[in-house]
Structure formats: C-alpha cells, structure tokens
Amino acid sequence: MKIGIFDSGLGGLGVGLRMIDALPQYDYIYLGDTQRVPYGNRSQESIYRFTREAVDYLFSRNCLLVVLACNTASAEALRRIQQEYVPTHYPDRKVLGVLIPAAEVAAASGKRIGVIATAGAVGSGAWPREIHRIREDVEVFQQAAPLLVPLVENDGIKWAEPILAEYLAPLHARDIDTLVLGCTHYIFLKEQAQCLSPGVKVISPEELVPERLADYLRRHQEIASRLSTGRIREFMLTDMTDEYIGLAQRLTGRQIEFRHVVL
C-alpha cells in the first residue's frame, strides 16, 4: 500500500519531494488538483468536498496513508475528514495534515508569531487555535495573502516580492519574531520572505513534514509494516498542460512525468 500526497495544485510538490527523498523506500502517489486551484478563496464546504474527492481517489489507488500537503485543506477539511468521513468509510486508513507540525515549531520558536496564509486558512482560525493549543502565552497575527498562490501557479515568482512585502508589512508592524509560511505554495517564496524579514525566524513546511512523517511511521508500526517498498512514484494532475509541466520542472528542478486524472 502507498503513501498519497495531495495538494490543491503544484505547491505541494516541494513538500512531497522532500518526503520522498527522506523516506525513499516507500511507494508514493502525488495528486495536484490543478483544475480547481486555488482553494484559498473557496467556501469551506467546497474545500471539504474537493479534499474528500481527492482522498477518495488516493484511497482507490491503494493508498494506506494520505498527507494533505495543502494548508487550506488541512485548516478547512482535515478535522472533519479525520473525525467523520474516514472512520465510517475507510476505518483502516489514515489522513494527516501539514498544519500542526508548523504550529508546533512556531509555538516553540517565538512569542509574537506571524502567519501568512490563504484567505480560507486565515478565516478558519486554525493557525491561532492550533498554536494556542500548544502554548497559550504567545500572540498570533494572521495575514491573508490571496495573490501568492496564483503567482506561483502562473510562473510569476519573479514579480512576487513587492506583493509579498505588502502582505508582510502588517505583520512586521506587530514586531513579529517568527513567521510561518502557512501555505505550501509559499515555500517557493521562502528566500524572498527571509530577505524581507531580517531577524525573523521563517518556518517553512517542507523542512518539517518529512521528519514528522518518519516519526509517525516509527510510532505506528502497524501502518509502516503495511506500506509497500517498491520505490514507485506516480504524479497525477487534474488538469495537465505543457505550462503546468514546465512550471513543475522549474519549481522543483526535476523532470517529472505526470498523468492526467479525473476526480
């Protein structure tokens, strides 16, 4: 059985490839919902439905464990999928998210924490809720950054810095000491975010998730023992164009063979 990795588009490739590099023995399927990206401006019900459809597809492809490499899906849909959907439909499968590992590191890193995320993730309140669940004596300031995902998905990183600076300005005005890149697409803007945030610790999910997954599998041998180890990698997109394929290669520096799927 395989490990599934899901993102609303191509942003999760950065996290997914780091997971594959860290745990290369397992079989993986990556699914990017490029047909419906971005998720951040969707209603909560739509995000839940899209995420559930992706989980259904990955489970149908024999994935035992699915990682939502999408912070919007993790913020808006993960808890409901874990508590309501998976127990009744797939009681022997697991779905994990990328939000909590970043929240844990943020809570341990600073006392004035800034988060940039999609409008949906900010509106859900998941970041302050999860950070305060770990540590109550910190302040959390959020900033929605709705233009960043379309910029990344449309090869616009070279134009992102002034827009990113505009989004970061309210957080810097709060004198933050820690900045969370609360969307996996933003990892491709990490260097710009760090340059714009001197003296601030920048937390990026691709640095955290692989080790957290490894730790999870160490603690859950009943899952690890069922994962297949043929080193198979499959990459799926719901909308596949030459532009998407070229962008994925530019973002990751790797030649990736994609297949088109319909959810």
mmCIF file of C-alpha atoms in Angstrom:
data_model
loop_
_atom_site.group_PDB
_atom_site.id
_atom_site.type_symbol
_atom_site.label_atom_id
_atom_site.label_comp_id
_atom_site.label_asym_id
_atom_site.label_seq_id
_atom_site.Cartn_x
_atom_site.Cartn_y
_atom_site.Cartn_z
ATOM 1 C CA MET A 1 0.000 0.000 0.000
ATOM 2 C CA LYS A 2 1.174 3.502 -0.836
ATOM 3 C CA ILE A 3 1.548 6.960 0.675
ATOM 4 C CA GLY A 4 -0.644 9.560 -1.003
ATOM 5 C CA ILE A 5 0.251 13.246 -1.132
ATOM 6 C CA PHE A 6 -2.437 15.775 -2.030
ATOM 7 C CA ASP A 7 -2.258 19.479 -2.823
ATOM 8 C CA SER A 8 -4.593 21.962 -4.441
ATOM 9 C CA GLY A 9 -2.018 22.445 -7.207
ATOM 10 C CA LEU A 10 1.735 22.295 -7.663
ATOM 11 C CA GLY A 11 2.760 23.883 -4.362
ATOM 12 C CA GLY A 12 2.758 20.577 -2.532
ATOM 13 C CA LEU A 13 5.451 19.210 -4.837
ATOM 14 C CA GLY A 14 8.086 20.918 -2.690
ATOM 15 C CA VAL A 15 6.857 19.116 0.411
ATOM 16 C CA GLY A 16 6.109 15.877 -1.401
ATOM 17 C CA LEU A 17 9.528 15.539 -2.987
ATOM 18 C CA ARG A 18 11.227 16.229 0.345
ATOM 19 C CA MET A 19 9.117 13.439 1.883
ATOM 20 C CA ILE A 20 10.101 11.064 -0.924
ATOM 21 C CA ASP A 21 13.769 11.985 -0.549
ATOM 22 C CA ALA A 22 13.643 11.446 3.219
ATOM 23 C CA LEU A 23 11.780 8.119 3.015
ATOM 24 C CA PRO A 24 12.669 6.782 -0.428
ATOM 25 C CA GLN A 25 11.856 3.145 0.291
ATOM 26 C CA TYR A 26 8.087 3.623 0.082
ATOM 27 C CA ASP A 27 5.692 3.920 -2.877
ATOM 28 C CA TYR A 28 4.049 7.325 -3.418
ATOM 29 C CA ILE A 29 1.259 8.934 -5.412
ATOM 30 C CA TYR A 30 1.146 12.727 -5.719
ATOM 31 C CA LEU A 31 -2.165 14.316 -6.717
ATOM 32 C CA GLY A 32 -2.408 18.004 -7.613
ATOM 33 C CA ASP A 33 -5.872 19.453 -8.228
ATOM 34 C CA THR A 34 -4.651 21.906 -10.860
ATOM 35 C CA GLN A 35 -8.124 22.111 -12.376
ATOM 36 C CA ARG A 36 -9.542 23.863 -9.296
ATOM 37 C CA VAL A 37 -6.529 25.696 -7.829
ATOM 38 C CA PRO A 38 -6.538 27.946 -5.804
ATOM 39 C CA TYR A 39 -8.566 26.620 -2.878
ATOM 40 C CA GLY A 40 -7.977 29.649 -0.667
ATOM 41 C CA ASN A 41 -10.903 31.686 -1.992
ATOM 42 C CA ARG A 42 -13.403 28.803 -1.918
ATOM 43 C CA SER A 43 -16.150 28.183 0.612
ATOM 44 C CA GLN A 44 -15.461 25.779 3.444
ATOM 45 C CA GLU A 45 -17.969 23.306 2.024
ATOM 46 C CA SER A 46 -16.301 23.363 -1.402
ATOM 47 C CA ILE A 47 -12.846 22.842 0.124
ATOM 48 C CA TYR A 48 -14.182 19.909 2.139
ATOM 49 C CA ARG A 49 -15.807 18.364 -0.939
ATOM 50 C CA PHE A 50 -12.721 18.815 -3.124
ATOM 51 C CA THR A 51 -10.477 17.360 -0.426
ATOM 52 C CA ARG A 52 -12.796 14.429 0.178
ATOM 53 C CA GLU A 53 -12.829 13.651 -3.552
ATOM 54 C CA ALA A 54 -9.019 13.687 -3.591
ATOM 55 C CA VAL A 55 -8.852 11.412 -0.551
ATOM 56 C CA ASP A 56 -11.350 9.035 -2.190
ATOM 57 C CA TYR A 57 -9.234 8.900 -5.330
ATOM 58 C CA LEU A 58 -5.990 8.236 -3.469
ATOM 59 C CA PHE A 59 -7.601 5.540 -1.342
ATOM 60 C CA SER A 60 -8.998 3.959 -4.522
ATOM 61 C CA ARG A 61 -5.394 3.806 -5.768
ATOM 62 C CA ASN A 62 -4.445 1.715 -2.743
ATOM 63 C CA CYS A 63 -3.015 4.459 -0.546
ATOM 64 C CA LEU A 64 -2.994 3.498 3.118
ATOM 65 C CA LEU A 65 -1.951 6.944 4.334
ATOM 66 C CA VAL A 66 -2.718 10.332 2.761
ATOM 67 C CA VAL A 67 -0.856 13.524 3.648
ATOM 68 C CA LEU A 68 -2.713 16.748 2.871
ATOM 69 C CA ALA A 69 0.201 18.864 1.637
ATOM 70 C CA CYS A 70 -2.167 21.814 1.456
ATOM 71 C CA ASN A 71 -2.615 24.080 4.448
ATOM 72 C CA THR A 72 -6.019 25.308 3.277
ATOM 73 C CA ALA A 73 -7.299 21.735 3.087
ATOM 74 C CA SER A 74 -5.637 20.969 6.422
ATOM 75 C CA ALA A 75 -7.263 24.017 8.024
ATOM 76 C CA GLU A 76 -10.722 23.714 6.478
ATOM 77 C CA ALA A 77 -11.290 19.993 5.917
ATOM 78 C CA LEU A 78 -8.829 17.765 7.791
ATOM 79 C CA ARG A 79 -10.551 17.589 11.163
ATOM 80 C CA ARG A 80 -13.928 16.769 9.595
ATOM 81 C CA ILE A 81 -12.397 14.144 7.302
ATOM 82 C CA GLN A 82 -10.496 12.559 10.196
ATOM 83 C CA GLN A 83 -13.432 12.546 12.616
ATOM 84 C CA GLU A 84 -16.463 11.997 10.374
ATOM 85 C CA TYR A 85 -15.553 10.667 6.954
ATOM 86 C CA VAL A 86 -12.607 8.299 7.260
ATOM 87 C CA PRO A 87 -13.879 6.345 10.322
ATOM 88 C CA THR A 88 -17.126 5.440 8.548
ATOM 89 C CA HIS A 89 -15.805 4.922 5.010
ATOM 90 C CA TYR A 90 -12.147 3.860 5.439
ATOM 91 C CA PRO A 91 -11.652 2.734 9.040
ATOM 92 C CA ASP A 92 -8.260 1.179 8.307
ATOM 93 C CA ARG A 93 -6.792 4.268 6.542
ATOM 94 C CA LYS A 94 -5.243 7.498 7.840
ATOM 95 C CA VAL A 95 -5.200 11.145 6.724
ATOM 96 C CA LEU A 96 -2.631 13.600 8.094
ATOM 97 C CA GLY A 97 -2.069 17.321 7.537
ATOM 98 C CA VAL A 98 0.866 19.727 7.405
ATOM 99 C CA LEU A 99 -0.530 22.496 9.598
ATOM 100 C CA ILE A 100 0.078 21.028 13.046
ATOM 101 C CA PRO A 101 3.837 20.359 12.618
ATOM 102 C CA ALA A 102 4.367 24.010 11.636
ATOM 103 C CA ALA A 103 2.154 25.190 14.505
ATOM 104 C CA GLU A 104 4.199 23.118 16.976
ATOM 105 C CA VAL A 105 7.502 24.550 15.784
ATOM 106 C CA ALA A 106 6.098 28.092 15.742
ATOM 107 C CA ALA A 107 4.841 27.766 19.305
ATOM 108 C CA ALA A 108 8.296 26.624 20.421
ATOM 109 C CA SER A 109 10.145 29.299 18.460
ATOM 110 C CA GLY A 110 8.736 32.686 19.389
ATOM 111 C CA LYS A 111 6.236 34.767 21.329
ATOM 112 C CA ARG A 112 4.989 37.033 18.543
ATOM 113 C CA ILE A 113 4.106 34.771 15.645
ATOM 114 C CA GLY A 114 3.052 35.983 12.225
ATOM 115 C CA VAL A 115 1.273 33.722 9.749
ATOM 116 C CA ILE A 116 0.694 34.372 6.064
ATOM 117 C CA ALA A 117 -1.821 32.008 4.529
ATOM 118 C CA THR A 118 -4.696 31.829 2.091
ATOM 119 C CA ALA A 119 -7.911 33.680 2.898
ATOM 120 C CA GLY A 120 -9.622 30.372 3.627
ATOM 121 C CA ALA A 121 -6.976 29.221 6.085
ATOM 122 C CA VAL A 122 -6.948 32.601 7.836
ATOM 123 C CA GLY A 123 -10.734 32.659 8.028
ATOM 124 C CA SER A 124 -10.832 29.193 9.563
ATOM 125 C CA GLY A 125 -8.892 30.372 12.622
ATOM 126 C CA ALA A 126 -6.936 27.109 12.548
ATOM 127 C CA TRP A 127 -3.493 28.676 12.957
ATOM 128 C CA PRO A 128 -4.148 30.600 16.198
ATOM 129 C CA ARG A 129 -6.249 27.709 17.512
ATOM 130 C CA GLU A 130 -3.533 25.101 16.963
ATOM 131 C CA ILE A 131 -0.688 27.335 18.149
ATOM 132 C CA HIS A 132 -2.571 28.333 21.310
ATOM 133 C CA ARG A 133 -3.467 24.694 21.923
ATOM 134 C CA ILE A 134 0.271 24.089 22.338
ATOM 135 C CA ARG A 135 1.195 27.319 24.060
ATOM 136 C CA GLU A 136 -1.190 29.966 25.386
ATOM 137 C CA ASP A 137 1.284 32.731 26.206
ATOM 138 C CA VAL A 138 2.046 33.716 22.611
ATOM 139 C CA GLU A 139 0.451 36.231 20.289
ATOM 140 C CA VAL A 140 -0.554 35.149 16.794
ATOM 141 C CA PHE A 141 -1.101 37.620 13.972
ATOM 142 C CA GLN A 142 -2.514 36.451 10.647
ATOM 143 C CA GLN A 143 -2.395 37.947 7.179
ATOM 144 C CA ALA A 144 -4.323 36.630 4.190
ATOM 145 C CA ALA A 145 -2.219 36.615 1.014
ATOM 146 C CA PRO A 146 -4.634 35.660 -1.779
ATOM 147 C CA LEU A 147 -2.431 36.687 -4.709
ATOM 148 C CA LEU A 148 0.549 34.493 -3.889
ATOM 149 C CA VAL A 149 -0.829 31.098 -4.946
ATOM 150 C CA PRO A 150 -1.906 32.361 -8.409
ATOM 151 C CA LEU A 151 1.539 33.944 -8.810
ATOM 152 C CA VAL A 152 3.313 30.669 -8.032
ATOM 153 C CA GLU A 153 0.948 28.605 -10.188
ATOM 154 C CA ASN A 154 1.368 31.006 -13.130
ATOM 155 C CA ASP A 155 5.168 31.256 -13.086
ATOM 156 C CA GLY A 156 5.045 34.720 -11.505
ATOM 157 C CA ILE A 157 7.578 34.274 -8.692
ATOM 158 C CA LYS A 158 9.838 36.929 -10.243
ATOM 159 C CA TRP A 159 7.084 39.501 -9.711
ATOM 160 C CA ALA A 160 6.121 38.371 -6.214
ATOM 161 C CA GLU A 161 8.485 40.377 -3.989
ATOM 162 C CA PRO A 162 6.582 43.728 -3.861
ATOM 163 C CA ILE A 163 3.297 41.891 -3.320
ATOM 164 C CA LEU A 164 4.832 39.703 -0.622
ATOM 165 C CA ALA A 165 6.297 42.808 1.026
ATOM 166 C CA GLU A 166 2.827 44.373 1.109
ATOM 167 C CA TYR A 167 1.403 41.303 2.843
ATOM 168 C CA LEU A 168 4.262 41.111 5.336
ATOM 169 C CA ALA A 169 4.181 44.810 6.296
ATOM 170 C CA PRO A 170 1.258 44.498 8.795
ATOM 171 C CA LEU A 171 2.995 41.555 10.472
ATOM 172 C CA HIS A 172 6.307 43.381 10.755
ATOM 173 C CA ALA A 173 4.412 46.343 12.192
ATOM 174 C CA ARG A 174 3.395 43.962 15.001
ATOM 175 C CA ASP A 175 7.096 43.273 15.676
ATOM 176 C CA ILE A 176 6.844 39.541 14.998
ATOM 177 C CA ASP A 177 9.806 37.323 15.864
ATOM 178 C CA THR A 178 8.572 34.265 13.936
ATOM 179 C CA LEU A 179 6.942 33.976 10.502
ATOM 180 C CA VAL A 180 5.039 30.894 9.360
ATOM 181 C CA LEU A 181 4.672 30.298 5.635
ATOM 182 C CA GLY A 182 1.185 28.906 6.041
ATOM 183 C CA CYS A 183 0.716 27.545 2.518
ATOM 184 C CA THR A 184 2.900 25.003 0.751
ATOM 185 C CA HIS A 185 2.976 27.213 -2.341
ATOM 186 C CA TYR A 186 4.821 29.830 -0.301
ATOM 187 C CA ILE A 187 7.856 27.616 0.163
ATOM 188 C CA PHE A 188 8.918 28.752 -3.307
ATOM 189 C CA LEU A 189 8.945 32.319 -1.922
ATOM 190 C CA LYS A 190 10.942 31.407 1.175
ATOM 191 C CA GLU A 191 14.127 33.220 0.186
ATOM 192 C CA GLN A 192 12.186 36.387 -0.604
ATOM 193 C CA ALA A 193 10.283 36.127 2.683
ATOM 194 C CA GLN A 194 13.529 35.750 4.637
ATOM 195 C CA CYS A 195 15.145 38.711 2.866
ATOM 196 C CA LEU A 196 12.079 40.817 3.662
ATOM 197 C CA SER A 197 12.089 39.643 7.299
ATOM 198 C CA PRO A 198 15.583 40.244 8.740
ATOM 199 C CA GLY A 199 15.982 38.884 12.245
ATOM 200 C CA VAL A 200 12.751 36.880 11.999
ATOM 201 C CA LYS A 201 12.703 33.066 12.104
ATOM 202 C CA VAL A 202 10.913 31.799 8.995
ATOM 203 C CA ILE A 203 9.146 28.439 9.338
ATOM 204 C CA SER A 204 8.533 26.537 6.111
ATOM 205 C CA PRO A 205 6.606 23.239 5.985
ATOM 206 C CA GLU A 206 8.932 21.300 3.692
ATOM 207 C CA GLU A 207 11.603 21.499 6.403
ATOM 208 C CA LEU A 208 9.327 19.888 8.989
ATOM 209 C CA VAL A 209 6.930 17.416 7.404
ATOM 210 C CA PRO A 210 9.371 14.700 6.243
ATOM 211 C CA GLU A 211 10.800 14.168 9.744
ATOM 212 C CA ARG A 212 7.317 14.285 11.282
ATOM 213 C CA LEU A 213 6.136 11.622 8.839
ATOM 214 C CA ALA A 214 9.168 9.474 9.639
ATOM 215 C CA ASP A 215 8.438 9.858 13.353
ATOM 216 C CA TYR A 216 4.766 8.982 12.811
ATOM 217 C CA LEU A 217 5.717 5.783 10.986
ATOM 218 C CA ARG A 218 8.221 4.863 13.691
ATOM 219 C CA ARG A 219 5.454 5.200 16.280
ATOM 220 C CA HIS A 220 2.839 3.400 14.167
ATOM 221 C CA GLN A 221 4.469 0.201 13.004
ATOM 222 C CA GLU A 222 1.024 -1.243 12.260
ATOM 223 C CA ILE A 223 0.893 1.274 9.379
ATOM 224 C CA ALA A 224 4.559 1.248 8.365
ATOM 225 C CA SER A 225 4.566 -2.541 8.104
ATOM 226 C CA ARG A 226 1.735 -2.434 5.535
ATOM 227 C CA LEU A 227 3.379 0.108 3.223
ATOM 228 C CA SER A 228 4.862 -1.275 0.024
ATOM 229 C CA THR A 229 8.526 -0.639 -0.668
ATOM 230 C CA GLY A 230 8.875 -0.838 -4.436
ATOM 231 C CA ARG A 231 10.111 2.777 -4.717
ATOM 232 C CA ILE A 232 7.265 3.582 -7.138
ATOM 233 C CA ARG A 233 6.479 7.277 -7.720
ATOM 234 C CA GLU A 234 3.359 8.433 -9.547
ATOM 235 C CA PHE A 235 2.414 12.057 -10.169
ATOM 236 C CA MET A 236 -1.170 12.964 -11.096
ATOM 237 C CA LEU A 237 -2.792 16.268 -12.098
ATOM 238 C CA THR A 238 -6.468 17.027 -12.646
ATOM 239 C CA ASP A 239 -5.594 19.485 -15.418
ATOM 240 C CA MET A 240 -2.425 18.816 -17.373
ATOM 241 C CA THR A 241 -0.961 21.365 -19.752
ATOM 242 C CA ASP A 242 2.522 21.991 -21.136
ATOM 243 C CA GLU A 243 2.609 25.117 -18.961
ATOM 244 C CA TYR A 244 1.946 23.135 -15.771
ATOM 245 C CA ILE A 245 4.561 20.527 -16.641
ATOM 246 C CA GLY A 246 7.151 23.185 -17.428
ATOM 247 C CA LEU A 247 6.335 25.099 -14.260
ATOM 248 C CA ALA A 248 6.656 21.982 -12.102
ATOM 249 C CA GLN A 249 10.110 21.356 -13.534
ATOM 250 C CA ARG A 250 11.186 24.961 -12.969
ATOM 251 C CA LEU A 251 9.882 24.982 -9.389
ATOM 252 C CA THR A 252 11.488 21.701 -8.403
ATOM 253 C CA GLY A 253 14.481 21.462 -10.731
ATOM 254 C CA ARG A 254 13.404 17.927 -11.630
ATOM 255 C CA GLN A 255 11.978 16.154 -14.645
ATOM 256 C CA ILE A 256 8.613 14.797 -13.520
ATOM 257 C CA GLU A 257 6.325 12.605 -15.597
ATOM 258 C CA PHE A 258 2.679 13.471 -14.894
ATOM 259 C CA ARG A 259 -0.549 11.708 -15.735
ATOM 260 C CA HIS A 260 -3.979 13.292 -16.094
ATOM 261 C CA VAL A 261 -6.783 12.022 -13.854
ATOM 262 C CA VAL A 262 -10.422 12.919 -13.329
ATOM 263 C CA LEU A 263 -11.767 13.039 -9.780
#
